[in-house]
Amino acid sequence: MARGLVSALSAAALAACLAAPAGAFYVPGTTPVDFKNDDPVTLHVNKLTSTKTQIPIPYYSLPLCAPEKVEEVGVSLGGILTGDRIESSAYKLEFRRQAKCQVLCRKVNSEEEGNSLAERIEQEYTVNWIIDNLPAAVVFADQNNEDNVRYQRGFPLGAMTADAEPVAIIFNHIGFHIKYHRETEENRARIVGFVVEPFSVHHEYEGEWSEKTQLKTCNPSQPVTRQMLAQAVAGGGEVIFTYDVEWEESDVQWAHRWDLYLRGSEDAEVHWFAILNSVVIVLFLTGMIAMILVRALHRDIARINDEADDDETGWKLIHGDVFRPPSGMFGPMMLSVMVGSGVQLLCMTIALMIFAVLGVLSPANRGGLATAFVSLFVVMGSFAGFVSSRLYKMFLGKFWGRNAALTAVAFPGSVVTIAFVLNMVLWSRGSTLALPFGTMVAIAALWFFVSAPLVLLGAYIGFTRDAITPVTRVNTFARTIPTQPWYLSPAVTALVGGILPFGAIFIELYFIMTSIWLSQPYYLFGFLALVIVILGITCAEISIVMCYFQLCAEDHRWWWRSFFTSGSSALYIFGYSIVYFATSLDITDPASATLFFGNMLMVSITFFLLTGSIGFLATLAFVRGIFGQIKVD
């Protein structure tokens, strides 16, 4: 009955997180939309992003053309967390109606507005538009191979000239190239491609400006070319925005319209080879470690159980202390809480990978990955409470309520604290990543009214069960630990133990960080799932090996070491982020650097709990297994 209640609450929580009233969230494009000739086609604008600052800003925070009334389109929780702010635009598009040199608007910018545009152009901000849930893209073609065409989402707001003193120019003329696929009916079709070609042109005209003014630089007899004088923006002045619209029939079906956006980059083959090479190396190393360990253990157990051999040496001598609960400030309470939180993250990761591999997390569903991340973490709280309480009871703890409360608060509280500081930085910069007050209330409600009750329920179920008993009796007094060699000190074993798990993922980590911080698409979830499996095996084996060496040295204090051995790989993750920041990013703004390292700190904490818990649980099973095989009087 208790299990059924947990399952029911988990399902209800997941439904509450993912479900929404009809029309409440912006998810067009997940179902086909049929257009007829001359039907209006809506273009939405999204945030402006920059890989140089990592701080997205609202589209209309700059002096760009806006409709008379800007209408916001609702986004999902994941969309808000990723900074999406989708709004209406001033562009007037009609299905399959060609258009040339349409004037969007004329802006006369003040000096401050012009300098603001120039600053954002220098910071390499990118414009993000959406038509029928397809992002605007620019095409990059290989001059040596015409078939090698790549699509990059978004297009630059402007560019810096190559003069001795660079000048910021804005792309104020956009050529729309929209592709459609004709369906069964002659006059019905679906949009399958959205490409833009940006130009910068200093428009000229005669006389005073009016709505009927004809441009000398853009008219039916004079198309825009790249040889025209570019439009500078620094210092303010007049900027006229224009556009062309070209419709083209395509053989691409609606179901495959995202394939072009997800096409691999130029180094895709290197990426695949590097991952495969890493997997083979890690499998070889872990296989060798497992083989050596199994052979050594088999020999040890055979010698120990030999009735003619009464000489007890090595790890058998500490059978009366090996299950002695940890003590001190970081005692059974904190260890059980951290392992419980790690199990919650592990369950969330497994479920997330299953959904990703099955294709449930479609790129058409904006913010779907972030929404699934939050939702799955919330509903996995019951596993955290159950595991934490079971370990705490095994350590002879009595305050299960305090244990459950810490499990529900410790990890989420630390992440929320860091996120709150980063949110204040983003809020001061007017970024779309800054969470609105309503979103913060919604996340707090998920935490306190869904996640925390599930943790408490799981903890109650775990604590009411019989305690996990040690396989050998614990002595009243602890045995004296002999002097340990330097290479078995806690710091050395932790640092050495973290190298192998980090080595299993560092190549994949590069591509994931590039996807996050350089806005490159990442879709190889099958390889990622394989790497995560290899990571789990590596964490388990390296923790077991280090624990075995420690037990052979007659040191029974293995509880925390087994956690830190594999969990220390988080130190290498954070260290790698420093190297990545210095070599791959061009960030000089303190706020942007704070955002980067704050996020990487949260990632490192998460990775520490996840890998540490895998190592601890594997070592616990190993210790119980080997001491359960020996004969003890």
mmCIF file of N, CA, C and O in Angstrom, residues 2-14 454:
data_model
loop_
_atom_site.group_PDB
_atom_site.id
_atom_site.type_symbol
_atom_site.label_atom_id
_atom_site.label_comp_id
_atom_site.label_asym_id
_atom_site.label_seq_id
_atom_site.Cartn_x
_atom_site.Cartn_y
_atom_site.Cartn_z
ATOM 1 N N ALA A 2 1.932 1.216 0.828
ATOM 2 C CA ALA A 2 2.816 2.380 0.910
ATOM 3 C C ALA A 2 3.499 2.620 -0.437
ATOM 4 O O ALA A 2 3.626 3.758 -0.895
ATOM 5 N N ARG A 3 3.937 1.516 -1.078
ATOM 6 C CA ARG A 3 4.576 1.677 -2.382
ATOM 7 C C ARG A 3 3.600 2.265 -3.391
ATOM 8 O O ARG A 3 3.947 3.105 -4.214
ATOM 9 N N GLY A 4 2.349 1.800 -3.335
ATOM 10 C CA GLY A 4 1.341 2.322 -4.246
ATOM 11 C C GLY A 4 1.096 3.799 -4.031
ATOM 12 O O GLY A 4 0.884 4.558 -4.978
ATOM 13 N N LEU A 5 1.138 4.227 -2.762
ATOM 14 C CA LEU A 5 0.934 5.638 -2.460
ATOM 15 C C LEU A 5 2.067 6.479 -3.009
ATOM 16 O O LEU A 5 1.856 7.550 -3.581
ATOM 17 N N VAL A 6 3.306 5.974 -2.856
ATOM 18 C CA VAL A 6 4.455 6.690 -3.406
ATOM 19 C C VAL A 6 4.332 6.815 -4.914
ATOM 20 O O VAL A 6 4.572 7.874 -5.498
ATOM 21 N N SER A 7 3.972 5.723 -5.576
ATOM 22 C CA SER A 7 3.844 5.742 -7.030
ATOM 23 C C SER A 7 2.752 6.710 -7.473
ATOM 24 O O SER A 7 2.910 7.459 -8.444
ATOM 25 N N ALA A 8 1.630 6.694 -6.725
ATOM 26 C CA ALA A 8 0.528 7.582 -7.090
ATOM 27 C C ALA A 8 0.920 9.042 -6.928
ATOM 28 O O ALA A 8 0.626 9.881 -7.785
ATOM 29 N N LEU A 9 1.590 9.355 -5.804
ATOM 30 C CA LEU A 9 2.025 10.732 -5.595
ATOM 31 C C LEU A 9 3.045 11.160 -6.640
ATOM 32 O O LEU A 9 3.025 12.291 -7.131
ATOM 33 N N SER A 10 3.944 10.263 -6.995
ATOM 34 C CA SER A 10 4.951 10.587 -8.001
ATOM 35 C C SER A 10 4.290 10.862 -9.352
ATOM 36 O O SER A 10 4.633 11.821 -10.037
ATOM 37 N N ALA A 11 3.336 10.012 -9.730
ATOM 38 C CA ALA A 11 2.655 10.210 -11.002
ATOM 39 C C ALA A 11 1.860 11.506 -11.008
ATOM 40 O O ALA A 11 1.851 12.248 -11.997
ATOM 41 N N ALA A 12 1.196 11.785 -9.886
ATOM 42 C CA ALA A 12 0.430 13.024 -9.801
ATOM 43 C C ALA A 12 1.321 14.244 -9.885
ATOM 44 O O ALA A 12 0.988 15.239 -10.538
ATOM 45 N N ALA A 13 2.470 14.178 -9.224
ATOM 46 C CA ALA A 13 3.396 15.309 -9.258
ATOM 47 C C ALA A 13 3.940 15.525 -10.662
ATOM 48 O O ALA A 13 4.046 16.654 -11.139
ATOM 49 N N LEU A 14 4.281 14.442 -11.349
ATOM 50 C CA LEU A 14 4.807 14.570 -12.706
ATOM 51 C C LEU A 14 3.744 15.153 -13.636
ATOM 52 O O LEU A 14 4.035 16.013 -14.470
ATOM 53 N N LEU A 454 7.213 14.048 -0.586
ATOM 54 C CA LEU A 454 7.652 12.756 -1.107
ATOM 55 C C LEU A 454 8.890 12.262 -0.372
ATOM 56 O O LEU A 454 9.029 11.064 -0.096
#
